[in-house]
Coordinates of C-alpha atoms in Angstrom, one line a residue:
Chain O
X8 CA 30.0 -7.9 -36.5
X9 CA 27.6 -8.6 -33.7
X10 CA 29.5 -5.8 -31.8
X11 CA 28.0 -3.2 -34.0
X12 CA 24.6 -3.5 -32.7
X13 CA 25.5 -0.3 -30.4
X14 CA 26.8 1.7 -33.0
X15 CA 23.7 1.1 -35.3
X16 CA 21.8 3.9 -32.8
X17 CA 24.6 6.5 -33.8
X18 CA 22.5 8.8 -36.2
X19 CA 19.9 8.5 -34.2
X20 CA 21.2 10.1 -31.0
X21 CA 20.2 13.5 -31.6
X22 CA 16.4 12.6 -32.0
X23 CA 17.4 10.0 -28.8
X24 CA 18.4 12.5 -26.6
X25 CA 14.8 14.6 -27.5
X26 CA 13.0 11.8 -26.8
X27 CA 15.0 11.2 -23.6
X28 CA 14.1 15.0 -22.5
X29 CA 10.6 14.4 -23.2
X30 CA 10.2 11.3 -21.4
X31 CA 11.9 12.7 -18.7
X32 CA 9.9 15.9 -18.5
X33 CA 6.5 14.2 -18.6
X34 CA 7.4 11.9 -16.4
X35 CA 8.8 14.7 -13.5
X36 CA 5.7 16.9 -14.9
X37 CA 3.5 14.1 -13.8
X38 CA 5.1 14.1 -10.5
X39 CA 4.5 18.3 -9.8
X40 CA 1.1 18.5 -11.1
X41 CA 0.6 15.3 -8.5
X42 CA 2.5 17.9 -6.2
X43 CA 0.6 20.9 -6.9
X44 CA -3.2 19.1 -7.4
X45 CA -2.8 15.7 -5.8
X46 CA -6.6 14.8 -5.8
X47 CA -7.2 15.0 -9.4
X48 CA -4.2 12.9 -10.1
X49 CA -5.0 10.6 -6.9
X50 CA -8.2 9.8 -9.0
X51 CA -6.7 9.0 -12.4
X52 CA -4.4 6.1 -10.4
X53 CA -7.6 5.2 -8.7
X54 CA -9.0 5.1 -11.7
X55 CA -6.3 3.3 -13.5
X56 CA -6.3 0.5 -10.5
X57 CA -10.1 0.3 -10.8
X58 CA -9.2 -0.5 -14.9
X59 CA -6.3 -3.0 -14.3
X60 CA -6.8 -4.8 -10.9
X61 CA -10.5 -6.3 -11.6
X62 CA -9.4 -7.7 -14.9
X63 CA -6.5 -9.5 -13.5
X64 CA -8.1 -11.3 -10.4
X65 CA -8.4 -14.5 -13.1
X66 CA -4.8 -14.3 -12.4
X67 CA -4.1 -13.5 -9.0
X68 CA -7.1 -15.3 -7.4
X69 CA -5.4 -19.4 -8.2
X70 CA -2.0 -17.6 -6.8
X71 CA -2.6 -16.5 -3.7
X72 CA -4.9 -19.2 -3.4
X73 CA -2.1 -21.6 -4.1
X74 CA -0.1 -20.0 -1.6
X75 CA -2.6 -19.9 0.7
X76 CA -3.3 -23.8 0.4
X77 CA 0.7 -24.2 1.1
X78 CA 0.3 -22.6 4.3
X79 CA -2.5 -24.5 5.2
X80 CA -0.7 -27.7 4.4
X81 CA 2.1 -26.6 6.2
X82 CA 0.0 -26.7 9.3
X83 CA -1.2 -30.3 8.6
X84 CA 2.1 -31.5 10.4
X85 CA 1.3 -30.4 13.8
X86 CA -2.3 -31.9 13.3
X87 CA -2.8 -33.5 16.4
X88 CA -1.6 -30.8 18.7
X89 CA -3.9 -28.7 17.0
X90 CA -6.6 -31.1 17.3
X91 CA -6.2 -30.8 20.9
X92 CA -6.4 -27.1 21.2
X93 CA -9.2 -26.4 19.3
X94 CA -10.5 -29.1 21.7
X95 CA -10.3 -27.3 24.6
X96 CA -10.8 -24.1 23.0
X97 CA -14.4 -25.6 22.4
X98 CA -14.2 -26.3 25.9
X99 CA -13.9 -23.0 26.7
X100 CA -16.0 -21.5 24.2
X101 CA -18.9 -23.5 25.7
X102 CA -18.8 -22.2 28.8
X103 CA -19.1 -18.5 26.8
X104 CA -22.1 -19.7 24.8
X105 CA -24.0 -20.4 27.9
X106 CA -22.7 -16.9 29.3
X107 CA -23.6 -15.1 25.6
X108 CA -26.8 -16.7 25.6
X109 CA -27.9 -15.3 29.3
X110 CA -26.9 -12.2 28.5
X111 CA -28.5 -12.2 25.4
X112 CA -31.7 -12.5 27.0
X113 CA -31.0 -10.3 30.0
X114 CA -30.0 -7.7 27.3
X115 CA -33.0 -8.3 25.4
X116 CA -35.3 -7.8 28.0
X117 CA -33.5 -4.8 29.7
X118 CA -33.9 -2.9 25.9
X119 CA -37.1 -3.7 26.2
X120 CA -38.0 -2.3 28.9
X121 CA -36.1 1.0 27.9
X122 CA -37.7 1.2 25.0
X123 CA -34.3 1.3 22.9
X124 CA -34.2 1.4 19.1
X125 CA -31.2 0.3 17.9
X126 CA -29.4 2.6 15.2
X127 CA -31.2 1.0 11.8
X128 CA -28.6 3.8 9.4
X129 CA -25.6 1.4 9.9
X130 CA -25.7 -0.9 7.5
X131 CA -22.8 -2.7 5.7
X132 CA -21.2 -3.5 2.4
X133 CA -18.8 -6.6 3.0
X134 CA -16.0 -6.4 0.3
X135 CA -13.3 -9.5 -0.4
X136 CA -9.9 -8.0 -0.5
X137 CA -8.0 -8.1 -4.1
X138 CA -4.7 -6.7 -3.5
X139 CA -2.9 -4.8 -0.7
X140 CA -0.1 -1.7 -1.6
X141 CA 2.7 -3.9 -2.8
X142 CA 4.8 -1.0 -1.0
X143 CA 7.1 -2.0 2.0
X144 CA 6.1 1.8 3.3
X145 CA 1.9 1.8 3.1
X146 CA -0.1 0.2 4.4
X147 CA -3.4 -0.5 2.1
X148 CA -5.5 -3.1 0.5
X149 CA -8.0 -2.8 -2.9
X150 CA -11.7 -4.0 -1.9
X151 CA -13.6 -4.8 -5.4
X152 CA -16.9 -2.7 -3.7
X153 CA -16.4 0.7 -5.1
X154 CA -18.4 4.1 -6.5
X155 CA -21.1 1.4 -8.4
X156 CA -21.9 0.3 -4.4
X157 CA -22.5 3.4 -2.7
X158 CA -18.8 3.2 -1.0
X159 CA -17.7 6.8 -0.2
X160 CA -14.7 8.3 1.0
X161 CA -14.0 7.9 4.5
X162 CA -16.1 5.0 5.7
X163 CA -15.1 2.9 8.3
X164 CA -14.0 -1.0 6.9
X165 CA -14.0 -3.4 9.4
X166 CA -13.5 -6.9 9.8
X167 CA -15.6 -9.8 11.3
X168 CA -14.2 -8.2 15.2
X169 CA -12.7 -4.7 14.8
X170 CA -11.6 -1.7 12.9
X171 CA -9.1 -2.1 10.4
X172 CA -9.3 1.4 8.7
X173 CA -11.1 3.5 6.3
X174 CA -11.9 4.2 2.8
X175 CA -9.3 6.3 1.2
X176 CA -9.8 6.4 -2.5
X177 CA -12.7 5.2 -4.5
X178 CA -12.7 3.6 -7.8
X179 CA -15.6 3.3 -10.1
X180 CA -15.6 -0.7 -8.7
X181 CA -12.6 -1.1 -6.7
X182 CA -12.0 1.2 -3.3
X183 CA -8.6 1.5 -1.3
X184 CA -9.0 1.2 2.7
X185 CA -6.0 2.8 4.3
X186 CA -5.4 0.3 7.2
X187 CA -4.8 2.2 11.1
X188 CA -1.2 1.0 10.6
X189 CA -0.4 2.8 7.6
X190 CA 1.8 6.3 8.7
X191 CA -0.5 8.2 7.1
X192 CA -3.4 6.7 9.2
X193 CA -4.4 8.9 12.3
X194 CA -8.2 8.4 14.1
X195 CA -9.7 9.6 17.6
X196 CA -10.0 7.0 19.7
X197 CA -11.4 6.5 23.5
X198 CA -9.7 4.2 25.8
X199 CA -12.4 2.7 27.9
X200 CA -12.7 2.6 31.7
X201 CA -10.7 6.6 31.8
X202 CA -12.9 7.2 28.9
X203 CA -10.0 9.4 27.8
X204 CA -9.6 10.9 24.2
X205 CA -6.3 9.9 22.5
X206 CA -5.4 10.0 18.8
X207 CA -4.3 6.7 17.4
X208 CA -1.4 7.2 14.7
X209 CA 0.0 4.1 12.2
X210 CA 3.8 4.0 12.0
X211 CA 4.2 1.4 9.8
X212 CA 4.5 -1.7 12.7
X213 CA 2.1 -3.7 13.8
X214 CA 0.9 -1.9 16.6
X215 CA 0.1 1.3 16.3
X216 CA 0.8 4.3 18.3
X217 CA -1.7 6.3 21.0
X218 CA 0.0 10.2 20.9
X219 CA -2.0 13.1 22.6
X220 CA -2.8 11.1 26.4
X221 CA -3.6 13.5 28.5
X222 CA -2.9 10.9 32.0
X223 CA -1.0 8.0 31.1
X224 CA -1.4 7.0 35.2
X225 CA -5.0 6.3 33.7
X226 CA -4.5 4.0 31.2
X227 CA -2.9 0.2 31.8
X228 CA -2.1 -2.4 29.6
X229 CA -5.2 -4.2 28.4
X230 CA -7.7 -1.0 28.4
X231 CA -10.4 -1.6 26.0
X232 CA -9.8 0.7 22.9
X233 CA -12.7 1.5 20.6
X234 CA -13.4 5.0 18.3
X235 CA -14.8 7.8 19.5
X236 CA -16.9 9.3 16.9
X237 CA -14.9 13.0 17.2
X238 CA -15.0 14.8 13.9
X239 CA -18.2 13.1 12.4
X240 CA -15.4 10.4 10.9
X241 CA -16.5 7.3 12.4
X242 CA -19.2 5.8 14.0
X243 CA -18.9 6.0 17.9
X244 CA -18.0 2.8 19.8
X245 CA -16.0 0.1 17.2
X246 CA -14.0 -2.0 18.8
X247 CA -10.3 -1.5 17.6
X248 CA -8.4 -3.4 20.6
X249 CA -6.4 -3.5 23.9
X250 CA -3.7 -1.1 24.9
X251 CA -0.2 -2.9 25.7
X252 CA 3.2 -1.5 26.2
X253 CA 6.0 -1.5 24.1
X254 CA 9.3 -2.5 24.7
X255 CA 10.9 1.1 24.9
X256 CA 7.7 1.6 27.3
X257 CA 5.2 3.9 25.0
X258 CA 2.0 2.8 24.9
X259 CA 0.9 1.4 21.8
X260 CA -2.5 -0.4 20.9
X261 CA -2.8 -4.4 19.7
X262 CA -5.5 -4.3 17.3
X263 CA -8.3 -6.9 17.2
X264 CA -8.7 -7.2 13.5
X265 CA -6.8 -10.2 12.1
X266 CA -3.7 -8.3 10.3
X267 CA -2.3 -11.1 8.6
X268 CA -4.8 -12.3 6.7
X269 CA -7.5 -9.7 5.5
X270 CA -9.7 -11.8 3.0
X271 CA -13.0 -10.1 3.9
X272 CA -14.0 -6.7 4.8
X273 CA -16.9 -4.5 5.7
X274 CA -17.3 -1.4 5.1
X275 CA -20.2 0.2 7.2
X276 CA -22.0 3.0 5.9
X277 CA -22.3 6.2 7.6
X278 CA -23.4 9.3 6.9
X279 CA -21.8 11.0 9.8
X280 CA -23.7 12.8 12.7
X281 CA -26.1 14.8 11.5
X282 CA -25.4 18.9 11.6
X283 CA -27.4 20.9 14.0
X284 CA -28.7 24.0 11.8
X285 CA -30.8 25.9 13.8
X286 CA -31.0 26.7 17.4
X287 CA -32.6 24.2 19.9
X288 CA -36.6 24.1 20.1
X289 CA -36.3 24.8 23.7
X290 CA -34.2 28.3 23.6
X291 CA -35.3 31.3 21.7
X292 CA -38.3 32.3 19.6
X293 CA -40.0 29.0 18.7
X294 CA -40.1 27.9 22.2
X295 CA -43.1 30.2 22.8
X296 CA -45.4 27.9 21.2
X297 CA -44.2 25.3 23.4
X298 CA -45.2 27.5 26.8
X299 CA -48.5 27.5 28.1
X300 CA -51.1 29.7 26.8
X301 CA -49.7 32.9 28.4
X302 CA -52.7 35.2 30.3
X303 CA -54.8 37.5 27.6
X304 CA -53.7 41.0 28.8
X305 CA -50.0 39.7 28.7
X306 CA -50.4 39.1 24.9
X307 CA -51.8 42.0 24.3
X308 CA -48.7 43.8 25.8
X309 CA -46.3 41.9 23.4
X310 CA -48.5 42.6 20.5
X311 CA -48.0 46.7 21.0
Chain U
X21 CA 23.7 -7.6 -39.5
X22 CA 23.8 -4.2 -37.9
X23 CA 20.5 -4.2 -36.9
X24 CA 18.8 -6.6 -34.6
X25 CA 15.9 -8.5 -36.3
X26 CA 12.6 -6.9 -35.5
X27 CA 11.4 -10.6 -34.3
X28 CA 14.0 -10.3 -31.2
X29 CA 13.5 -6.9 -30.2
X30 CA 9.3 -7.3 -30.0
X31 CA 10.1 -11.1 -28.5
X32 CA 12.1 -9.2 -25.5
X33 CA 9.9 -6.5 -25.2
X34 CA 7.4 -8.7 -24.4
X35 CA 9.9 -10.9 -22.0
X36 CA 10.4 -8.0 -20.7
X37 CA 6.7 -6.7 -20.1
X38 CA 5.9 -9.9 -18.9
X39 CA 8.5 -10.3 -16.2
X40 CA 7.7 -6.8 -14.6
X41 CA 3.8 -7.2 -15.0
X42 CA 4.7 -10.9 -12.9
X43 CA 7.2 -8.7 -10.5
X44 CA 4.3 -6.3 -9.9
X45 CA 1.5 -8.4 -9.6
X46 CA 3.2 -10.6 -6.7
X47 CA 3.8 -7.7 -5.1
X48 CA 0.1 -6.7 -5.5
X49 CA -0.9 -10.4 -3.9
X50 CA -2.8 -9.5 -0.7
X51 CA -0.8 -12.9 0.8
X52 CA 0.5 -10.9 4.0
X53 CA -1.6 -8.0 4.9
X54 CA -0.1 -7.1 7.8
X55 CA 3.0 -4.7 8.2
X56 CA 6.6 -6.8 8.0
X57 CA 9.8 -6.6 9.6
X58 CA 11.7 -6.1 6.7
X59 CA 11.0 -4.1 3.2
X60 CA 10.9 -6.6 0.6
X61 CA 13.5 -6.0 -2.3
X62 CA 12.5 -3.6 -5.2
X63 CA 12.8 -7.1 -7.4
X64 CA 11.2 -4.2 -10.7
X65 CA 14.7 -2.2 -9.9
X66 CA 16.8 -5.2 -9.8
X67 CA 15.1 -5.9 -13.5
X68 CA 15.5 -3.1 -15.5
X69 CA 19.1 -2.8 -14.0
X70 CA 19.8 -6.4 -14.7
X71 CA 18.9 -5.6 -18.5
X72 CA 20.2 -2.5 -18.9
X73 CA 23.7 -3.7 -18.0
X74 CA 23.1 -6.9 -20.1
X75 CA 21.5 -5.8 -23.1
X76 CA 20.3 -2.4 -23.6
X77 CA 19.9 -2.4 -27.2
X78 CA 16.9 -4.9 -26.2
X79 CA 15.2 -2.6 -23.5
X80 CA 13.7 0.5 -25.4
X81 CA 13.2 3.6 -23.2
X82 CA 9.7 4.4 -23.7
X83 CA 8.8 1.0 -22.5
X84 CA 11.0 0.9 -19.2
X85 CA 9.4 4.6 -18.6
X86 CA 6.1 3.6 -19.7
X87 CA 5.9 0.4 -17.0
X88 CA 8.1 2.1 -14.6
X89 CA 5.0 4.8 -14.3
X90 CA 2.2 2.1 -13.9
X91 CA 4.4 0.6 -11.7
X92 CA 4.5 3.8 -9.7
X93 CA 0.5 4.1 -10.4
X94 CA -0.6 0.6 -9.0
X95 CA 2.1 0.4 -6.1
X96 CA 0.9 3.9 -4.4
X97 CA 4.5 5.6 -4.9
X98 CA 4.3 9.3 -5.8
X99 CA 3.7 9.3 -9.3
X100 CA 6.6 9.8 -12.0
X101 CA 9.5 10.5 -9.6
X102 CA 10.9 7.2 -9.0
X103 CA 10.2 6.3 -12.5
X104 CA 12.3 9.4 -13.8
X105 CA 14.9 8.5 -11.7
X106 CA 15.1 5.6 -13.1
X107 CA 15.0 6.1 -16.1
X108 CA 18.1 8.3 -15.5
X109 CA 19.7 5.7 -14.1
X110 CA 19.7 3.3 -16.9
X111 CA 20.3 6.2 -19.3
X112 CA 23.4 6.8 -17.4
X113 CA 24.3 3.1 -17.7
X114 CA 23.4 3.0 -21.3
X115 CA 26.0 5.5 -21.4
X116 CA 28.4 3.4 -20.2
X117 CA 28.0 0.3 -21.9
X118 CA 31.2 -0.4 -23.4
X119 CA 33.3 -0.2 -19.8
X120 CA 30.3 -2.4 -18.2
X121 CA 30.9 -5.1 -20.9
X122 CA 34.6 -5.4 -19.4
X123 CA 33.3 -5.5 -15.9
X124 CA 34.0 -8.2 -13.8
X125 CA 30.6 -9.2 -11.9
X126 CA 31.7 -7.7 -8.5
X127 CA 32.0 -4.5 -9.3
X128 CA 29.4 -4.6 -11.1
X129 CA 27.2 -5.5 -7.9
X130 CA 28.9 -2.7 -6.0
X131 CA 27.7 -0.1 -8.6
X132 CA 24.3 -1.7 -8.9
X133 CA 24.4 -0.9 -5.4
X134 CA 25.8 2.6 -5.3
X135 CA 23.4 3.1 -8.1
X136 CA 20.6 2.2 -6.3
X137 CA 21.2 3.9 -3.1
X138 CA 21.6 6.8 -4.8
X139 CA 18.4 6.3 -6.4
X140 CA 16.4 6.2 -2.6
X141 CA 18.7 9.1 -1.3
X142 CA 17.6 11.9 -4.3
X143 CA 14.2 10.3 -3.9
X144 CA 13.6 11.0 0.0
X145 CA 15.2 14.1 -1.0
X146 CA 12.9 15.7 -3.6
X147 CA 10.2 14.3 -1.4
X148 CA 11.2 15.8 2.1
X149 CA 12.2 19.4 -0.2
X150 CA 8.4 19.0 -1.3
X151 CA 6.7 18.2 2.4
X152 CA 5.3 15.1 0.9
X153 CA 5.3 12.9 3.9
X154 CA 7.3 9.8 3.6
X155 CA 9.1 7.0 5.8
X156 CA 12.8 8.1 7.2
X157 CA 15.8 7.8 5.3
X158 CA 17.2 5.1 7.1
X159 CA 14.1 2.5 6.9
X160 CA 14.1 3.6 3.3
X161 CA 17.7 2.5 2.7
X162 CA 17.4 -0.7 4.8
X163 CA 16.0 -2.1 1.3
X164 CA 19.5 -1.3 -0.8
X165 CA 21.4 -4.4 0.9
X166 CA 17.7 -6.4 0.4
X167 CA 17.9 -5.4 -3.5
X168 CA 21.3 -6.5 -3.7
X169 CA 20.8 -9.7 -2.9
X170 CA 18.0 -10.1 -5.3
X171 CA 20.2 -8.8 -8.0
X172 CA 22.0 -12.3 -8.0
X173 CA 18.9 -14.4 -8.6
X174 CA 17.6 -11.9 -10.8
X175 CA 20.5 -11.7 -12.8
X176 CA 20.7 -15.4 -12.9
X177 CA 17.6 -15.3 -14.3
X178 CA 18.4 -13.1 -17.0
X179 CA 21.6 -14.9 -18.0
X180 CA 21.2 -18.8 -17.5
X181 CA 17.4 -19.3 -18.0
X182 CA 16.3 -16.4 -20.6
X183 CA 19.7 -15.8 -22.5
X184 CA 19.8 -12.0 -21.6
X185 CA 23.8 -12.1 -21.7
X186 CA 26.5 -9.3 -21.9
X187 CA 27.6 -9.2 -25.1
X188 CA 31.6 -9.7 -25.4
X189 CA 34.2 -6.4 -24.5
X190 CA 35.3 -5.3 -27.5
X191 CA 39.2 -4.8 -27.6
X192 CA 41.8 -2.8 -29.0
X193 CA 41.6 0.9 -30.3
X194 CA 39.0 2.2 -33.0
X195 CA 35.2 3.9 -32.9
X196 CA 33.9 0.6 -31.1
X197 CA 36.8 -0.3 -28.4
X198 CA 36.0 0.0 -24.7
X199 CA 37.2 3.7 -23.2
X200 CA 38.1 2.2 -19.8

């Protein structure tokens, strides 16, 4: 008798099959609109993580924070070795103090005497990380800053040392930073004693790539990497990291930011360089105010 | 007793609900942020296929379509694609219930498996028809052996520790006996 359970959906398979069709169509219908219009249907899943994600931090805050402690407590066995690094690392990190500090003040007195302000528009909003893609093939993680904090599409997010991508999707309170290693990822970079232009691509490893270099005979292993501000994107001049060579020899750049372990991020605001509307005061009509009072009689010429 | 009391089918639903919400919240865990080796098993796959083969008079469509497309929501996946595909998939199993009860585990693994590599390759297929950048076929099917192997806990799961068993092959001839 309990084999009958199958059969009991008999009658029904007509309306099952409709139901089936349905599903199926909205389902594939879903999928061409997101085709055909992708940023209105990009916003309803932002919107639906910025419904769902918040509410179930409760949850997934004691996890990974359980998970976390694990790791931590894995590292207690090699205590004493580690004891002794950080030891000379303090070392070490003395001897940088007193080097910081020098040039601290050398740096402060050298701006003084230039006269430099210092750019006061780029401010921050730090955002803790909530959940990253849970997709083997993207690279992303959730910040819970979002709309309700000013965050806008395409800021930079960085962490305590360098870039680790930028704004891509903005919830109401949750925003998605794509990180420089997703595929999709692709930002102008400079690498920095050539000072050559270079786009730096994700392709889903760790290090991501540098296409479009112009010399390669330029560029070695261990070049400072940093943004280059082209196409009003990001601010000019963030650290990102160091060029090193791959295996199959391409060049590929080792980022500063801390990968692994994203907890906290800022996201710096920026408004992007602003547009040049008119033509310069120097060139052209207005500049005739600028020029010395021009002789009477020569005035009097322009006038007829 | 032809029909299931209503008390089991909402009870598994639920089970159900719960398990994927769990499968899709650890994946959402920002534990490792940075790019891996290896692409983790689809462990949501390895669920509803689990179930479907087990008991699919306990796993109503609209629900497996309904999670399947928050799934695909929360976990950046185009939307509704992978979700209609499988839902096809278990469709096409549902189909088949009465041979699968007869099925020795085995095989059953190697069609989970054929199942689900067909799944990736009509997937990167409607994508790359549509432009819609995606990774390459081959790091994309690099996850079927991956899901495989989850299959066994997963189905382990199901069987020992939630009583979500295959219900005995029915023999002989009639409306009810197994077409093999």
């Amino acid at each position: 008798m309990a084999y009958n359970t199958d059969r009991g959906t008999d009658h029904f398979r007509p309306v099952r099959r409709v139901i089936v069709t349905l599903c199926l169509m909205c389902l594939f219908g879903v999928f061409f609109v997101w085709r055909i219009d992708s940023p209105r249907v990009e916003r309803l899943r932002s919107d639906v993580v910025d419904t769902v994600i918040p509410h179930l931090t409760w949850a997934m805050a004691p996890v990974s924070g359980l998970v976390k402690m694990a790791d931590d407590f894995n590292s207690y066995a090699r205590l004493f070795e580690q004891n002794q690094e950080l030891r000379r690392e303090l070392q070490r990190m003395e001897a940088w103090k007193e080097a910081a500090l020098q040039l601290e003040q050398k740096n402060a007195r050298l701006l003084d005497l230039n006269n430099v302000k210092l750019d006061p528009k780029l401010t921050f909003v730090t955002g803790s990380v909530l959940a990253d893609s849970g997709s083997p093939f993207r690279q992303s993680v959730l910040l819970n800053v979002g709309a309700h904090d000013g965050i806008r599409d395409g800021w930079a997010a960085m962490d305590g040392i360098g870039l680790v991508g930028r704004i891509s999707g903005v919830g109401n309170t949750t925003a998605r930073v794509m990180l420089l290693t997703d595929p999709a990822s692709s930002i102008p970079v400079t690498i920095q004693p050539s000072g050559q232009q270079v786009l730096l691509s994700g392709d889903n490893t760790a290090l991501p790539r540098i296409a479009f270099l112009e010399m390669p005979d330029l560029v070695r292993p261990g070049d400072r990497v940093v943004s280059s501000g082209d196409g009003g994107i990001f601010p000019a001049g963030i650290l990102i990291g160091q060029v090193a060579k791959s295996p199959d020899n391409r060049l590929r750049v080792r980022l500063a930011a801390d990968y692994g372990r994203l907890e906290f991020l800022r996201v710096l605001r920026y408004a992007g360089p602003e547009p040049i509307a008119e033509t310069g005061g120097l060139v052209g009509a207005s500049a005739a105010a600028l020029l010395p009072p021009a002789p009477l009689d020569t005035l009097e010429e322009a006038d007829d | 007793m032809t029909e299931l009391r209503l008390s089991t089918r909402l009870g598994h639903a639920l089970l159900f609900s719960g398990l994927a919400a769990l499968v899709v919240l650890i994946k959402l865990l920002p534990l490792n942020t940075g790019p891996r080796m290896w692409p983790a098993p689809d462990l949501l796959l390895c669920l509803v296929l689990a179930w479907v083969v087990r008991r699919p008079d306990l796993l109503p469509l609209l629900l497996v379509a309904a999670l399947l497309f928050v799934a695909d929501m929360m976990l950046m996946r185009p939307p509704g694609l992978w979700s209609g595909l499988v839902v096809l998939a278990t469709e096409w199993l549902r189909r088949r219930q009465r041979p699968l009860r007869a099925m020795p585990f085995a095989v059953e693994c190697a069609m989970i498996g054929g199942i689900i590599a067909t799944l990736i390759v009509v997937h990167w297929a409607v994508l790359a028809v549509l432009f819609v950048q995606q990774p390459t076929l081959g790091q994309q099917l690099l996850q079927v052996p991956l899901t495989i192997l989850a299959y066994l806990p997963v189905v382990a799961l199901l069987h020992f520790g939630l009583g979500v068993r295959k219900q005995p092959a029915i023999e002989g001839f009639g409306a009810g006996a197994a077409r093999t």
